Coordinates of C-alpha atoms in Angstrom, one line a residue:
M142 CA 102.4 92.9 99.3
Q143 CA 104.1 89.6 99.1
L144 CA 106.6 89.1 96.4
A145 CA 108.2 85.9 95.0
S146 CA 111.9 86.5 95.4
T147 CA 114.2 85.3 92.7
R148 CA 116.7 82.7 93.9
P149 CA 120.1 82.2 92.3
G150 CA 121.6 78.7 92.0
A151 CA 123.2 77.1 94.9
V152 CA 126.8 77.7 95.7
Q153 CA 129.0 74.7 94.8
T154 CA 129.9 72.2 97.6
K155 CA 133.2 72.8 99.4
L156 CA 136.0 70.2 99.3
D157 CA 138.5 69.4 102.0
P158 CA 142.2 68.7 101.2
A159 CA 141.4 65.0 100.8
G160 CA 138.7 65.6 98.3
G161 CA 135.8 65.0 100.8
I162 CA 133.1 67.4 101.9
A163 CA 134.4 70.1 104.2
A164 CA 132.7 71.0 107.4
A165 CA 130.4 73.9 107.1
P166 CA 131.8 77.2 108.4
G167 CA 130.0 79.2 111.0
L168 CA 130.1 82.3 113.1
A169 CA 131.9 82.3 116.4
D170 CA 131.2 84.6 119.3
K171 CA 134.1 86.7 120.5
A172 CA 134.8 87.9 124.0
D173 CA 133.6 91.4 123.2
G174 CA 130.3 90.1 121.9
S175 CA 131.1 90.5 118.2
K176 CA 131.2 87.7 115.7
T177 CA 133.8 86.4 113.3
L178 CA 133.9 83.7 110.7
I179 CA 135.6 80.5 111.8
A180 CA 137.6 78.1 109.6
P181 CA 136.4 74.6 109.1
G182 CA 139.8 73.1 109.9
A183 CA 142.9 72.6 107.8
G184 CA 143.6 74.7 104.7
L185 CA 142.4 73.6 101.3
S186 CA 144.6 72.4 98.4
A187 CA 145.5 74.8 95.7
P188 CA 142.7 73.8 93.4
G189 CA 140.3 74.0 96.3
R190 CA 141.4 77.5 97.1
F191 CA 141.1 78.6 93.5
Q192 CA 137.6 77.2 93.5
Q193 CA 136.8 79.2 96.6
W194 CA 138.1 82.4 95.0
G195 CA 136.0 81.7 91.9
R196 CA 132.8 81.3 93.9
L197 CA 133.5 84.5 95.9
S198 CA 134.2 86.4 92.7
Q199 CA 130.9 85.3 91.2
A200 CA 129.0 86.3 94.4
Q201 CA 130.7 89.7 94.5
S202 CA 130.0 90.3 90.8
G203 CA 126.3 89.3 91.3
V204 CA 125.9 91.7 94.2
A205 CA 127.5 94.5 92.2
R206 CA 125.1 94.0 89.4
L207 CA 122.1 94.1 91.8
Q208 CA 123.4 97.2 93.5
A209 CA 123.9 99.0 90.1
A210 CA 120.4 98.1 89.1
E211 CA 119.0 99.4 92.4
Q212 CA 120.9 102.6 91.9
S213 CA 119.3 103.1 88.5
L214 CA 115.8 102.3 89.9
N215 CA 116.4 104.8 92.7
Q216 CA 117.4 107.5 90.3
T217 CA 114.2 106.9 88.3
W218 CA 112.1 106.7 91.4
Q219 CA 113.4 110.1 92.7
Q220 CA 112.5 111.9 89.4
L221 CA 109.1 110.3 88.9
R222 CA 108.1 110.7 92.6
S223 CA 109.0 114.4 92.3
L224 CA 106.8 114.6 89.2
A225 CA 103.9 112.8 91.0
Q226 CA 104.1 115.2 93.9
R227 CA 104.1 118.2 91.6
M228 CA 101.1 116.9 89.7
L229 CA 99.1 116.3 92.9
A230 CA 100.1 119.7 94.5
S231 CA 98.9 121.8 91.6
G232 CA 98.3 121.8 87.9
M233 CA 101.3 122.5 85.6
N234 CA 101.2 124.9 82.7
A235 CA 102.4 124.0 79.3
G236 CA 105.9 125.4 79.9
Q237 CA 106.4 123.4 83.1
Q238 CA 105.2 120.2 81.4
Q239 CA 107.6 120.8 78.5
K240 CA 110.4 121.1 81.1
W241 CA 109.4 117.8 82.6
G242 CA 109.3 116.3 79.1
E243 CA 113.0 117.3 78.6
Q244 CA 113.9 115.8 82.0
L245 CA 112.2 112.5 81.2
S246 CA 113.9 112.4 77.8
R247 CA 117.3 112.8 79.4
L248 CA 116.4 110.2 82.0
S249 CA 115.3 107.7 79.3
E250 CA 118.5 108.2 77.4
Q251 CA 120.7 107.8 80.5
L252 CA 118.9 104.5 81.4
Q253 CA 119.4 103.2 77.9
Q254 CA 123.1 104.0 78.1
Q255 CA 123.5 102.3 81.4
G256 CA 121.7 99.2 80.1
R257 CA 120.7 97.9 83.6
L258 CA 116.9 98.1 83.1
D259 CA 114.7 96.9 80.3
A260 CA 111.8 98.8 78.7
R261 CA 109.5 98.0 81.6
L262 CA 112.3 99.3 84.0
Q263 CA 112.8 95.7 85.1
P264 CA 116.4 95.1 86.3
K265 CA 118.2 92.8 83.9
A266 CA 120.0 91.4 86.9
L267 CA 116.7 89.7 87.8
E268 CA 116.4 88.1 84.4
G269 CA 119.9 86.5 84.5
N270 CA 121.4 86.3 81.0
A271 CA 118.1 85.9 79.2
A272 CA 116.6 89.1 78.0
R273 CA 112.8 89.4 77.7
H274 CA 111.0 91.1 74.9
R275 CA 107.3 91.8 75.5
F276 CA 104.5 92.1 73.0
Q277 CA 100.8 92.7 73.7
L278 CA 97.8 91.4 71.8
D279 CA 95.8 94.6 71.8
K280 CA 93.3 93.8 69.0
V281 CA 91.9 90.6 70.4
D282 CA 90.2 89.9 73.7
L283 CA 91.2 86.4 74.9
L284 CA 91.0 87.0 78.7
S285 CA 87.6 88.5 79.3
V286 CA 85.1 86.1 80.8
K287 CA 82.3 85.6 78.3
G288 CA 79.2 83.4 78.0
S289 CA 80.1 81.8 74.7
R290 CA 82.4 79.0 73.6
E291 CA 85.0 79.8 71.0
R292 CA 87.7 77.8 69.2
I293 CA 90.7 79.9 68.3
T294 CA 93.6 78.9 66.0
L295 CA 96.9 80.7 65.9
L296 CA 99.8 80.3 63.5
L297 CA 103.1 82.0 64.4
A298 CA 105.7 83.1 61.9
G299 CA 108.0 80.4 60.8
Q300 CA 105.9 77.6 62.3
Q301 CA 104.5 74.8 60.1
Q302 CA 101.7 73.8 62.4
A303 CA 98.9 76.0 63.8
M304 CA 98.0 75.8 67.5
G305 CA 94.5 75.8 68.8
I306 CA 92.8 76.6 72.1
T307 CA 89.2 76.3 73.2
I308 CA 87.7 78.9 75.5
V309 CA 84.5 77.8 77.2
P310 CA 81.8 80.0 78.8
G311 CA 83.0 81.5 82.0
Q312 CA 86.6 80.3 81.6
R313 CA 89.1 82.0 83.8
P314 CA 92.0 84.0 82.3
A315 CA 94.5 81.8 84.1
D316 CA 93.1 78.7 82.2
T317 CA 93.3 80.5 78.9
L318 CA 96.9 81.5 79.6
A319 CA 97.7 77.9 80.6
Q320 CA 96.4 76.6 77.2
L321 CA 98.5 79.2 75.3
N322 CA 101.6 78.4 77.3
R323 CA 101.4 74.7 76.5
H324 CA 101.9 75.7 72.9
V325 CA 104.3 78.6 73.0
K326 CA 106.7 77.5 75.8
P327 CA 108.7 75.2 73.5
L328 CA 109.3 78.2 71.2
G329 CA 110.9 80.3 74.0
I330 CA 107.7 82.3 74.5
S331 CA 105.4 82.7 77.5
A332 CA 101.9 84.1 77.8
E333 CA 101.1 86.5 80.7
A334 CA 98.2 88.8 81.6
E335 CA 98.8 92.5 81.5
Q336 CA 95.9 94.9 82.2
G337 CA 93.4 92.4 80.9
K338 CA 95.3 91.6 77.7
V339 CA 97.5 88.7 76.6
Q340 CA 101.2 89.7 76.7
L341 CA 103.6 87.4 75.0
V342 CA 107.1 87.4 76.4
A343 CA 110.0 86.1 74.2
T344 CA 113.6 85.3 74.7
D345 CA 116.2 86.8 72.4
R346 CA 116.0 83.8 70.0
A347 CA 112.2 84.0 69.8
E348 CA 111.8 87.8 69.5
A349 CA 111.8 87.6 65.7
I350 CA 108.8 85.4 65.7
L351 CA 106.6 87.9 67.6
R352 CA 107.8 90.8 65.4
Q353 CA 105.9 89.1 62.5
P354 CA 102.0 89.2 62.4
I355 CA 100.2 86.2 63.9
L356 CA 97.6 84.5 61.8
M357 CA 94.5 84.0 64.0
Q358 CA 91.1 82.7 63.4
G359 CA 88.1 82.6 65.8
E360 CA 84.4 82.7 65.6
G361 CA 83.8 86.4 65.8
I362 CA 83.5 86.5 69.6
R363 CA 87.0 87.1 71.0
V364 CA 88.8 87.4 67.7
P365 CA 87.1 90.2 65.6
A366 CA 86.3 88.2 62.5
G367 CA 85.1 84.7 61.9
E368 CA 87.8 84.2 59.3
A369 CA 91.6 84.1 59.4
V370 CA 93.1 87.5 60.1
L371 CA 96.6 88.8 60.6
I372 CA 97.1 90.2 64.1
K373 CA 100.2 92.3 64.8
A374 CA 101.4 92.1 68.4
T375 CA 102.4 95.4 69.8
P376 CA 105.9 95.7 71.2
E377 CA 105.8 97.1 74.7
P378 CA 106.9 100.7 74.7
D379 CA 109.4 102.3 77.1
A380 CA 107.7 102.7 80.4
L381 CA 108.5 106.4 80.3
A382 CA 107.3 106.9 76.7
P383 CA 103.6 107.6 77.6
L384 CA 104.7 110.2 80.2
L385 CA 107.1 111.8 77.7
Q386 CA 104.5 112.0 75.0
A387 CA 101.9 113.5 77.4
A388 CA 104.4 116.1 78.6
R389 CA 105.1 117.2 75.1
K390 CA 101.4 117.6 74.4
G391 CA 100.7 119.3 77.7
E392 CA 98.5 116.4 78.9
L393 CA 100.4 115.0 81.8
A394 CA 97.3 114.9 84.0
S395 CA 95.9 112.2 81.9
E396 CA 98.8 109.9 82.8
R397 CA 98.5 110.0 86.6
E398 CA 97.4 106.3 86.8
H399 CA 100.2 105.2 84.5
L400 CA 102.7 107.2 86.6
Q401 CA 101.5 105.5 89.8
R402 CA 101.7 102.1 88.2
V403 CA 105.3 102.8 87.2
L404 CA 106.2 103.9 90.7
T405 CA 104.6 100.8 92.2
R406 CA 106.5 98.7 89.7
I407 CA 109.8 100.3 90.7
Q408 CA 109.1 99.6 94.4
D409 CA 108.4 95.9 93.6
Y410 CA 111.6 95.5 91.6
T411 CA 113.6 97.3 94.4
V412 CA 112.3 94.8 97.0
R413 CA 113.2 91.9 94.7
L414 CA 116.7 93.2 94.2
Q415 CA 117.2 93.6 97.9
E416 CA 115.9 90.1 98.6
Q417 CA 118.2 88.5 96.1
R418 CA 121.2 90.5 97.2
R419 CA 120.6 89.5 100.9
F420 CA 120.2 85.9 99.8
I421 CA 123.5 85.8 98.0
L422 CA 125.3 87.4 100.9
Q423 CA 123.7 85.1 103.5
Q424 CA 124.4 82.1 101.3
M425 CA 128.1 83.1 101.1
A426 CA 128.2 83.7 104.9
D427 CA 126.7 80.3 105.5
E428 CA 128.6 78.2 103.0
W429 CA 131.9 80.1 102.2
P430 CA 134.8 78.2 103.8
A431 CA 136.2 80.7 106.2
I432 CA 139.7 81.8 105.6
S433 CA 142.7 81.4 107.8
E434 CA 143.6 83.4 110.9
P435 CA 144.5 86.8 109.4
A436 CA 140.8 87.2 108.5
S437 CA 139.8 87.2 112.1
K438 CA 141.1 90.7 112.4
T439 CA 138.0 91.9 110.6
P440 CA 135.1 90.8 112.8
L441 CA 131.4 91.0 112.0
D442 CA 130.8 93.6 114.7
N443 CA 127.6 95.2 115.6
S444 CA 128.2 98.4 113.6
G445 CA 126.0 98.9 110.5
S446 CA 123.3 96.7 109.0
P447 CA 123.6 92.9 108.6
F448 CA 124.1 93.6 104.9
E449 CA 127.0 96.0 105.6
Q450 CA 128.5 93.5 108.0
L451 CA 128.4 90.7 105.4
V452 CA 129.9 92.9 102.7
S453 CA 132.8 93.8 105.1
A454 CA 133.4 90.1 105.7
L455 CA 133.3 89.3 102.0
V456 CA 135.7 92.1 101.1
A457 CA 138.1 90.9 103.8
Q458 CA 138.0 87.4 102.6
A459 CA 138.5 88.6 99.0
N460 CA 141.7 90.4 99.9
V461 CA 143.2 87.5 101.8
A462 CA 142.1 85.0 99.2
R463 CA 143.9 87.0 96.5
H464 CA 147.1 87.0 98.5
N465 CA 146.8 83.3 99.1
A466 CA 146.2 82.7 95.4
V467 CA 149.4 84.5 94.5
A468 CA 151.4 82.6 97.1
L469 CA 150.0 79.3 95.9
L470 CA 151.0 80.1 92.3
R471 CA 154.5 80.8 93.4
K472 CA 154.7 77.4 95.1
E473 CA 153.3 75.4 92.2

């Protein structure tokens, strides 16, 4: 499975003491075969060093958020994987399902308190500062390929002008979504496909629009009636909610496919978190102006994974940079 990794913004360009572009730092081979970060030359001015420390602090904060989100995903994965194995091994009686329902309820409450994942268990660290609220159009079928042409008009709450799309015979779902997105993107909303239905994804400022009914009119093909009707978009439930409800009813077996989809989703998100974390660390290793000589006492040796080696280097740089900042403040 190939995943599109999320890429953070580029690290700011480094400045030398004269205000020019500093030479890029690199890794030097030591006599014992290990590596250490090398300095690009003379030390930076006080503003330059403070800028370095700010960039390093942002990188460390970003890595910490990604790690915390991965920890929450791992916690959820362990419990759901255990449930999946139990369901495959043998059927569970009503008492056992009730016990699982209680565990899922506690897990859901804990995840909400942590605030690291959204309702779909997507890490908020992957969304940046923009939360996403998902609503599904369950009562209309805009994405199925049909042999009839239909003109559909939509009017969202608070909007003065309706938007119209035309779905031609045999039209692909991607083309329908593209038409919708041309209209809703300026509102802070995007249209996606989710299990054959249109899912509208809103930013915080646009969430209120989708919480109100949408006035839709079609020709009785994809929209149920040939006259204007109010369609209520359904907010996406907690990913654990169907499992919790099924456990309380003693019907967990009916949710096996949903459970597998959630497990797959967690795996995908975990891979994306790891990719973004490695990217940040590699970017800092490539572009961070290496610190002065004391830092060479903490080499990037061959122990541990490349990720652990980069973390060790960043921690060492953070400690020295903090001392340098204090010293510079005293000199100013």
